[in-house]
Amino acid sequence: MKAKTVGMGVLNSLVPVLLAFVLGGIVIAFMGENPMQTYSILIDKSLLTPKGLLTTLHYAAPLVLTGLAIAVNFKAGIYNMGVEGSVLLGGFFAGIAGAYLPATLDPTVLKVTCLVVGIACGMLYVVVPAILKACFHVDEMVVTLMLNYALAKVLEFLSTGVFRDQGSGYVCTPTIHEGAMFQRMASAKMTPFFFVSLVAFAVMFVVMNHSKLGFEITAMGKNVEFADAMGMRVRRKIIVLMLVSGALAGLAGAGYMLSDQYHYTLGFSGNPGLGWDGMLVALLGNHSPTGILIAAVFYAALKTGADNINLYSSVPKELVTVIQGLIILFLAAKLLDSRFGLRGRLKARFPHRHDGPEGTADVVGADGAKGA
């Protein structure tokens, strides 16, 4: 039974991906390029060369963390949209710590301190939404979405004002000390931060699959009233789980700062952002830690391939963005269908002509018999 459930989860994730690649292949064909050759370049340059694979793993590290941050809440029925905010706040203050703490500190101490600052800031960001959700039943989705935009403006103000690097021609914070940076391995982008994300993955794998808390997360997601009636202390769990999510996202932002960006800019998290990319990763991974790890590597491979695809073909790298958008579209359609039964509603609203309304065939048959 469990194997069947896992198989269905894998199939549900693969179908949107395959459909997106098929439509992407049609677009490539219309551009006069060979879809198979283009996709082979994408795979080869992101997974089959040592440098490409290490770069892919580098991009995957924060996505593993943000995917887990989304999953640990969504699986419990908590729709926390503040993961992106925790990433930004954690990354910002990890960068401030890395730039303003004494450069003479031991590099390991400096790195750990910056990561702890990022984790603490990520958790701090979700404290108010967590309390509002747990104690006053305020919709966490609305609160966290609104806070994301407010936080972005606050960080923009700070990075263009008091924390701006006056010696730079760009709007950014000061560059972190070299001792705070995760050094790259060989000539690739990968840093030891990837192994930090693997440790977090291992912890969350055990928590979500082999612990009492993991069972309670699943129970809350299926029926929160029943979970509360069974004495699972749902209010406390909501606060704890949102804090865990904030910690993972803050760690992602801090690690991204120390391993990739080195200072905060207005586009620090990318477009649409590590938090939103983590949501796609969590959906592709079916909220399973193992699935999230695989989905993060896949999504990162698309990014690595996009950086190389226009170097070896005339296909622009924006094609990968199109494929990502199609994956999101098909995933959203699948989720809406499973949640609201859209196919059933459409069939009921637009029945086939030969089916007719209920009872029509019997009436016609009776009239025919009467006429005969």
CSV table of C-alpha atoms in Angstrom, one decimal:
chain,number,residue,atom,x,y,z
A,1,MET,CA,0.0,0.0,0.0
A,2,LYS,CA,2.8,2.4,0.9
A,3,ALA,CA,4.7,1.5,-2.3
A,4,LYS,CA,1.6,2.3,-4.3
A,5,THR,CA,1.2,5.7,-2.5
A,6,VAL,CA,4.8,6.5,-3.2
A,7,GLY,CA,4.4,5.5,-6.8
A,8,MET,CA,1.4,7.7,-7.3
A,9,GLY,CA,3.3,10.6,-5.7
A,10,VAL,CA,6.2,10.1,-8.1
A,11,LEU,CA,3.8,9.9,-11.1
A,12,ASN,CA,1.9,13.1,-10.0
A,13,SER,CA,5.2,14.9,-10.0
A,14,LEU,CA,6.6,13.5,-13.2
A,15,VAL,CA,3.5,14.2,-15.4
A,16,PRO,CA,3.7,18.1,-15.1
A,17,VAL,CA,7.5,17.9,-15.8
A,18,LEU,CA,7.1,15.7,-18.9
A,19,LEU,CA,4.2,17.8,-20.2
A,20,ALA,CA,6.3,21.0,-19.7
A,21,PHE,CA,9.3,19.4,-21.6
A,22,VAL,CA,7.1,18.2,-24.4
A,23,LEU,CA,5.7,21.7,-24.9
A,24,GLY,CA,9.2,23.2,-24.5
A,25,GLY,CA,10.4,20.8,-27.2
A,26,ILE,CA,7.6,22.1,-29.6
A,27,VAL,CA,8.8,25.6,-29.0
A,28,ILE,CA,12.4,24.6,-29.7
A,29,ALA,CA,11.3,22.9,-32.9
A,30,PHE,CA,9.5,26.1,-34.1
A,31,MET,CA,12.8,27.9,-33.5
A,32,GLY,CA,14.5,25.6,-36.0
A,33,GLU,CA,16.5,23.7,-33.4
A,34,ASN,CA,16.6,20.0,-32.5
A,35,PRO,CA,14.7,19.5,-29.2
A,36,MET,CA,16.6,16.3,-28.3
A,37,GLN,CA,20.0,17.9,-29.0
A,38,THR,CA,19.0,21.0,-26.9
A,39,TYR,CA,17.9,18.8,-24.0
A,40,SER,CA,21.0,16.7,-24.2
A,41,ILE,CA,23.1,19.9,-23.8
A,42,LEU,CA,21.0,20.9,-20.9
A,43,ILE,CA,21.5,17.6,-19.1
A,44,ASP,CA,25.2,17.2,-20.1
A,45,LYS,CA,26.3,20.7,-18.9
A,46,SER,CA,24.3,20.5,-15.6
A,47,LEU,CA,24.7,16.9,-14.5
A,48,LEU,CA,27.2,14.9,-16.6
A,49,THR,CA,30.3,17.0,-16.2
A,50,PRO,CA,32.2,17.5,-12.8
A,51,LYS,CA,32.0,21.3,-12.9
A,52,GLY,CA,28.3,21.2,-14.0
A,53,LEU,CA,27.3,18.8,-11.3
A,54,LEU,CA,29.1,20.7,-8.6
A,55,THR,CA,27.5,24.0,-9.8
A,56,THR,CA,24.1,22.3,-9.7
A,57,LEU,CA,24.6,21.1,-6.2
A,58,HIS,CA,25.6,24.6,-5.2
A,59,TYR,CA,22.3,26.0,-6.5
A,60,ALA,CA,20.4,23.1,-4.9
A,61,ALA,CA,21.6,23.8,-1.4
A,62,PRO,CA,19.3,26.7,-0.5
A,63,LEU,CA,16.4,25.1,-2.5
A,64,VAL,CA,16.6,22.0,-0.3
A,65,LEU,CA,16.2,24.2,2.8
A,66,THR,CA,13.4,26.4,1.4
A,67,GLY,CA,11.6,23.3,0.1
A,68,LEU,CA,11.7,21.7,3.5
A,69,ALA,CA,10.6,25.0,5.1
A,70,ILE,CA,7.5,25.0,2.9
A,71,ALA,CA,6.8,21.3,3.3
A,72,VAL,CA,7.0,21.2,7.1
A,73,ASN,CA,4.2,23.8,7.2
A,74,PHE,CA,2.1,22.8,4.2
A,75,LYS,CA,2.0,19.1,5.3
A,76,ALA,CA,0.5,20.3,8.6
A,77,GLY,CA,-2.1,22.4,6.8
A,78,ILE,CA,-0.3,25.7,7.6
A,79,TYR,CA,0.0,27.8,4.5
A,80,ASN,CA,3.0,29.9,5.5
A,81,MET,CA,3.9,32.3,2.6
A,82,GLY,CA,6.6,34.0,4.6
A,83,VAL,CA,9.4,31.7,3.6
A,84,GLU,CA,10.7,34.3,1.2
A,85,GLY,CA,10.7,36.9,3.9
A,86,SER,CA,12.6,34.7,6.3
A,87,VAL,CA,15.2,34.1,3.5
A,88,LEU,CA,15.6,37.8,2.9
A,89,LEU,CA,15.8,38.7,6.6
A,90,GLY,CA,18.2,35.9,7.4
A,91,GLY,CA,20.4,36.7,4.5
A,92,PHE,CA,20.5,40.4,5.2
A,93,PHE,CA,21.5,40.2,8.9
A,94,ALA,CA,23.9,37.3,8.2
A,95,GLY,CA,25.6,39.6,5.8
A,96,ILE,CA,25.6,42.4,8.3
A,97,ALA,CA,27.1,40.1,10.9
A,98,GLY,CA,29.7,38.9,8.4
A,99,ALA,CA,30.7,42.4,7.5
A,100,TYR,CA,30.7,44.1,10.9
A,101,LEU,CA,31.9,41.4,13.3
A,102,PRO,CA,35.7,41.6,13.9
A,103,ALA,CA,37.6,40.1,10.9
A,104,THR,CA,40.1,38.7,13.4
A,105,LEU,CA,37.6,36.1,14.6
A,106,ASP,CA,38.3,32.5,13.8
A,107,PRO,CA,36.7,31.7,10.4
A,108,THR,CA,34.7,28.8,11.7
A,109,VAL,CA,33.4,30.9,14.6
A,110,LEU,CA,32.5,33.7,12.2
A,111,LYS,CA,30.7,31.4,9.8
A,112,VAL,CA,28.7,29.7,12.5
A,113,THR,CA,27.8,33.0,14.1
A,114,CYS,CA,26.5,34.3,10.8
A,115,LEU,CA,24.4,31.2,10.2
A,116,VAL,CA,23.0,31.4,13.8
A,117,VAL,CA,22.1,35.0,13.2
A,118,GLY,CA,20.3,34.1,9.9
A,119,ILE,CA,18.4,31.3,11.7
A,120,ALA,CA,17.3,33.6,14.5
A,121,CYS,CA,16.2,36.3,12.1
A,122,GLY,CA,14.2,33.8,10.0
A,123,MET,CA,12.5,32.5,13.2
A,124,LEU,CA,11.8,36.1,14.4
A,125,TYR,CA,10.1,37.0,11.1
A,126,VAL,CA,7.3,34.4,11.6
A,127,VAL,CA,6.7,34.9,15.4
A,128,VAL,CA,3.8,37.3,14.9
A,129,PRO,CA,2.1,35.4,12.1
A,130,ALA,CA,2.5,32.2,14.1
A,131,ILE,CA,0.9,33.7,17.3
A,132,LEU,CA,-1.9,35.3,15.2
A,133,LYS,CA,-2.6,31.9,13.5
A,134,ALA,CA,-2.4,29.8,16.7
A,135,CYS,CA,-4.2,32.1,19.2
A,136,PHE,CA,-6.5,34.2,17.1
A,137,HIS,CA,-7.1,32.1,14.0
A,138,VAL,CA,-5.9,34.9,11.7
A,139,ASP,CA,-5.3,33.6,8.1
A,140,GLU,CA,-1.5,33.1,8.0
A,141,MET,CA,-1.5,33.2,4.2
A,142,VAL,CA,-2.7,36.8,4.1
A,143,VAL,CA,-0.5,38.0,7.0
A,144,THR,CA,2.7,36.5,5.7
A,145,LEU,CA,2.1,37.7,2.1
A,146,MET,CA,1.6,41.2,3.4
A,147,LEU,CA,4.7,41.0,5.6
A,148,ASN,CA,6.8,39.9,2.6
A,149,TYR,CA,6.2,43.2,0.8
A,150,ALA,CA,6.6,45.3,3.9
A,151,LEU,CA,9.9,43.6,4.8
A,152,ALA,CA,11.3,44.0,1.2
A,153,LYS,CA,10.7,47.8,1.6
A,154,VAL,CA,12.3,47.9,5.0
A,155,LEU,CA,15.4,46.0,3.8
A,156,GLU,CA,15.6,48.3,0.8
A,157,PHE,CA,15.5,51.3,3.1
A,158,LEU,CA,18.3,49.8,5.3
A,159,SER,CA,20.5,48.7,2.4
A,160,THR,CA,20.2,52.2,0.7
A,161,GLY,CA,20.7,54.0,4.0
A,162,VAL,CA,22.4,53.2,7.2
A,163,PHE,CA,23.9,49.9,6.0
A,164,ARG,CA,24.9,50.9,2.5
A,165,ASP,CA,28.4,50.3,1.3
A,166,GLN,CA,29.5,53.9,0.6
A,167,GLY,CA,32.5,52.7,-1.3
A,168,SER,CA,30.5,50.8,-3.9
A,169,GLY,CA,28.8,52.2,-7.0
A,170,TYR,CA,25.9,49.7,-6.5
A,171,VAL,CA,23.2,49.8,-3.9
A,172,CYS,CA,24.4,47.1,-1.5
A,173,THR,CA,25.6,46.4,2.0
A,174,PRO,CA,29.4,46.0,2.7
A,175,THR,CA,31.0,42.8,1.5
A,176,ILE,CA,31.4,40.1,4.3
A,177,HIS,CA,34.9,39.3,5.6
A,178,GLU,CA,36.8,36.6,3.8
A,179,GLY,CA,36.7,34.5,6.9
A,180,ALA,CA,32.9,34.5,6.8
A,181,MET,CA,32.8,33.2,3.2
A,182,PHE,CA,32.3,29.5,2.3
A,183,GLN,CA,35.2,28.9,0.0
A,184,ARG,CA,34.5,27.3,-3.4
A,185,MET,CA,35.6,23.7,-4.1
A,186,ALA,CA,38.0,23.5,-7.1
A,187,SER,CA,36.9,25.7,-10.0
A,188,ALA,CA,33.1,25.1,-9.5
A,189,LYS,CA,30.7,27.1,-7.4
A,190,MET,CA,30.0,24.4,-4.9
A,191,THR,CA,30.9,25.2,-1.3
A,192,PRO,CA,30.7,23.3,2.0
A,193,PHE,CA,27.3,24.9,2.6
A,194,PHE,CA,25.8,22.1,0.5
A,195,PHE,CA,26.8,19.7,3.3
A,196,VAL,CA,25.1,22.0,5.8
A,197,SER,CA,21.9,21.7,3.8
A,198,LEU,CA,22.4,17.9,3.7
A,199,VAL,CA,22.6,17.8,7.5
A,200,ALA,CA,19.3,19.8,7.7
A,201,PHE,CA,17.8,17.4,5.2
A,202,ALA,CA,18.8,14.4,7.3
A,203,VAL,CA,17.3,16.0,10.5
A,204,MET,CA,14.0,16.8,8.8
A,205,PHE,CA,13.9,13.4,7.2
A,206,VAL,CA,14.0,11.7,10.6
A,207,VAL,CA,11.6,14.3,12.1
A,208,MET,CA,9.0,14.0,9.4
A,209,ASN,CA,9.2,10.3,8.8
A,210,HIS,CA,10.3,8.6,12.0
A,211,SER,CA,9.2,10.7,14.9
A,212,LYS,CA,6.1,11.5,17.0
A,213,LEU,CA,6.1,15.1,15.7
A,214,GLY,CA,6.1,13.8,12.1
A,215,PHE,CA,3.0,11.8,12.8
A,216,GLU,CA,1.4,14.8,14.4
A,217,ILE,CA,2.2,16.9,11.4
A,218,THR,CA,0.5,14.4,9.1
A,219,ALA,CA,-2.5,14.2,11.5
A,220,MET,CA,-2.9,18.0,11.6
A,221,GLY,CA,-2.8,18.2,7.8
A,222,LYS,CA,-5.5,15.7,7.4
A,223,ASN,CA,-7.9,16.9,10.1
A,224,VAL,CA,-6.7,19.6,12.5
A,225,GLU,CA,-9.9,19.4,14.7
A,226,PHE,CA,-9.4,15.7,15.2
A,227,ALA,CA,-5.7,16.2,16.0
A,228,ASP,CA,-6.7,18.8,18.6
A,229,ALA,CA,-9.3,16.5,20.1
A,230,MET,CA,-6.7,13.8,20.4
A,231,GLY,CA,-4.6,16.1,22.6
A,232,MET,CA,-1.9,17.0,20.1
A,233,ARG,CA,-1.8,20.6,21.4
A,234,VAL,CA,-2.4,22.1,17.9
A,235,ARG,CA,-1.8,25.7,19.0
A,236,ARG,CA,1.6,24.9,20.3
A,237,LYS,CA,2.5,22.8,17.3
A,238,ILE,CA,1.5,25.6,14.9
A,239,ILE,CA,3.9,28.0,16.6
A,240,VAL,CA,6.7,25.4,16.7
A,241,LEU,CA,6.3,24.3,13.1
A,242,MET,CA,6.2,27.9,11.8
A,243,LEU,CA,9.4,28.6,13.8
A,244,VAL,CA,11.0,25.5,12.3
A,245,SER,CA,10.0,26.8,8.9
A,246,GLY,CA,11.5,30.2,9.6
A,247,ALA,CA,14.7,28.7,10.9
A,248,LEU,CA,15.2,26.6,7.7
A,249,ALA,CA,14.5,29.6,5.5
A,250,GLY,CA,16.7,31.8,7.5
A,251,LEU,CA,19.5,29.3,7.2
A,252,ALA,CA,18.9,29.2,3.5
A,253,GLY,CA,19.3,33.0,3.2
A,254,ALA,CA,22.3,33.0,5.5
A,255,GLY,CA,24.0,30.2,3.6
A,256,TYR,CA,23.3,31.8,0.3
A,257,MET,CA,24.8,35.0,1.5
A,258,LEU,CA,28.0,33.3,2.8
A,259,SER,CA,28.4,31.0,-0.2
A,260,ASP,CA,27.2,33.0,-3.2
A,261,GLN,CA,26.3,36.7,-2.8
A,262,TYR,CA,28.7,38.0,-0.1
A,263,HIS,CA,26.6,41.3,0.2
A,264,TYR,CA,22.9,42.2,0.2
A,265,THR,CA,21.5,43.7,-2.9
A,266,LEU,CA,18.0,44.6,-3.9
A,267,GLY,CA,17.8,41.4,-6.0
A,268,PHE,CA,19.5,39.2,-3.4
A,269,SER,CA,17.1,36.3,-3.6
A,270,GLY,CA,16.8,36.3,-7.4
A,271,ASN,CA,13.6,36.2,-9.4
A,272,PRO,CA,11.1,35.1,-8.3
A,273,GLY,CA,13.1,34.3,-5.1
A,274,LEU,CA,14.5,31.3,-3.2
A,275,GLY,CA,11.3,31.1,-1.1
A,276,TRP,CA,9.0,30.9,-4.1
A,277,ASP,CA,11.3,28.5,-5.9
A,278,GLY,CA,11.2,26.4,-2.7
A,279,MET,CA,7.5,26.2,-3.0
A,280,LEU,CA,7.8,24.7,-6.5
A,281,VAL,CA,10.4,22.3,-5.2
A,282,ALA,CA,8.2,21.2,-2.3
A,283,LEU,CA,5.2,20.7,-4.7
A,284,LEU,CA,7.4,18.7,-7.1
A,285,GLY,CA,8.7,16.6,-4.2
A,286,ASN,CA,5.2,16.0,-2.9
A,287,HIS,CA,6.2,17.5,0.5
A,288,SER,CA,8.5,14.5,1.1
A,289,PRO,CA,12.1,15.2,2.3
A,290,THR,CA,13.5,12.7,-0.2
A,291,GLY,CA,11.3,14.1,-3.0
A,292,ILE,CA,12.4,17.6,-2.1
A,293,LEU,CA,16.1,16.7,-2.3
A,294,ILE,CA,15.6,15.2,-5.8
A,295,ALA,CA,13.3,18.1,-6.9
A,296,ALA,CA,15.9,20.7,-5.7
A,297,VAL,CA,18.7,19.0,-7.7
A,298,PHE,CA,16.4,18.9,-10.8
A,299,TYR,CA,15.4,22.6,-10.4
A,300,ALA,CA,19.0,23.6,-9.9
A,301,ALA,CA,20.1,21.6,-12.9
A,302,LEU,CA,17.6,23.6,-15.0
A,303,LYS,CA,19.4,26.8,-13.8
A,304,THR,CA,22.8,25.4,-14.5
A,305,GLY,CA,21.7,24.2,-17.9
A,306,ALA,CA,20.2,27.6,-18.6
A,307,ASP,CA,23.5,29.3,-17.9
A,308,ASN,CA,25.2,27.1,-20.6
A,309,ILE,CA,22.5,26.4,-23.2
A,310,ASN,CA,22.9,29.6,-25.3
A,311,LEU,CA,26.7,29.0,-25.4
A,312,TYR,CA,26.3,25.7,-27.3
A,313,SER,CA,23.1,26.4,-29.3
A,314,SER,CA,21.0,29.3,-30.6
A,315,VAL,CA,18.3,28.6,-28.0
A,316,PRO,CA,18.0,31.4,-25.5
A,317,LYS,CA,18.3,30.6,-21.8
A,318,GLU,CA,14.9,32.1,-21.3
A,319,LEU,CA,13.5,28.9,-22.6
A,320,VAL,CA,14.2,27.3,-19.3
A,321,THR,CA,12.1,30.0,-17.6
A,322,VAL,CA,9.3,29.0,-20.0
A,323,ILE,CA,9.7,25.3,-19.0
A,324,GLN,CA,9.6,26.3,-15.3
A,325,GLY,CA,6.5,28.4,-15.8
A,326,LEU,CA,4.8,25.4,-17.6
A,327,ILE,CA,5.7,23.1,-14.7
A,328,ILE,CA,4.1,25.6,-12.3
A,329,LEU,CA,1.0,25.8,-14.5
A,330,PHE,CA,0.5,22.1,-14.7
A,331,LEU,CA,1.2,21.6,-11.0
A,332,ALA,CA,-1.4,24.3,-10.2
A,333,ALA,CA,-3.9,22.6,-12.4
A,334,LYS,CA,-3.3,19.3,-10.7
A,335,LEU,CA,-3.6,20.8,-7.3
A,336,LEU,CA,-6.8,22.7,-8.1
A,337,ASP,CA,-8.3,19.5,-9.6
A,338,SER,CA,-7.4,17.5,-6.5
A,339,ARG,CA,-8.6,20.1,-4.1
A,340,PHE,CA,-11.8,21.3,-5.8
A,341,GLY,CA,-12.6,18.4,-8.1
A,342,LEU,CA,-12.5,20.7,-11.2
A,343,ARG,CA,-12.8,17.8,-13.7
A,344,GLY,CA,-15.9,16.5,-12.0
A,345,ARG,CA,-17.5,20.0,-11.9
A,346,LEU,CA,-16.7,20.6,-15.6
A,347,LYS,CA,-18.3,17.3,-16.6
A,348,ALA,CA,-21.4,18.1,-14.6
A,349,ARG,CA,-21.6,21.6,-16.1
A,350,PHE,CA,-20.9,20.6,-19.7
A,351,PRO,CA,-22.2,17.0,-20.1
A,352,HIS,CA,-21.6,15.2,-23.4
A,353,ARG,CA,-24.5,15.7,-25.9
A,354,HIS,CA,-25.3,12.0,-26.0
A,355,ASP,CA,-25.5,11.7,-22.2
A,356,GLY,CA,-28.1,14.4,-21.8
A,357,PRO,CA,-29.7,15.4,-18.6
A,358,GLU,CA,-30.7,12.7,-16.2
A,359,GLY,CA,-33.8,10.9,-17.3
A,360,THR,CA,-33.9,12.3,-20.9
A,361,ALA,CA,-33.3,8.9,-22.6
A,362,ASP,CA,-36.2,7.3,-20.7
A,363,VAL,CA,-38.6,10.0,-21.7
A,364,VAL,CA,-37.6,9.9,-25.4
A,365,GLY,CA,-38.0,6.1,-25.3
A,366,ALA,CA,-41.4,6.3,-23.8
A,367,ASP,CA,-42.6,8.9,-26.4
A,368,GLY,CA,-41.3,6.8,-29.2
A,369,ALA,CA,-43.1,3.8,-27.9
A,370,LYS,CA,-46.3,5.8,-27.5
A,371,GLY,CA,-46.0,7.2,-31.0
A,372,ALA,CA,-45.5,3.7,-32.4
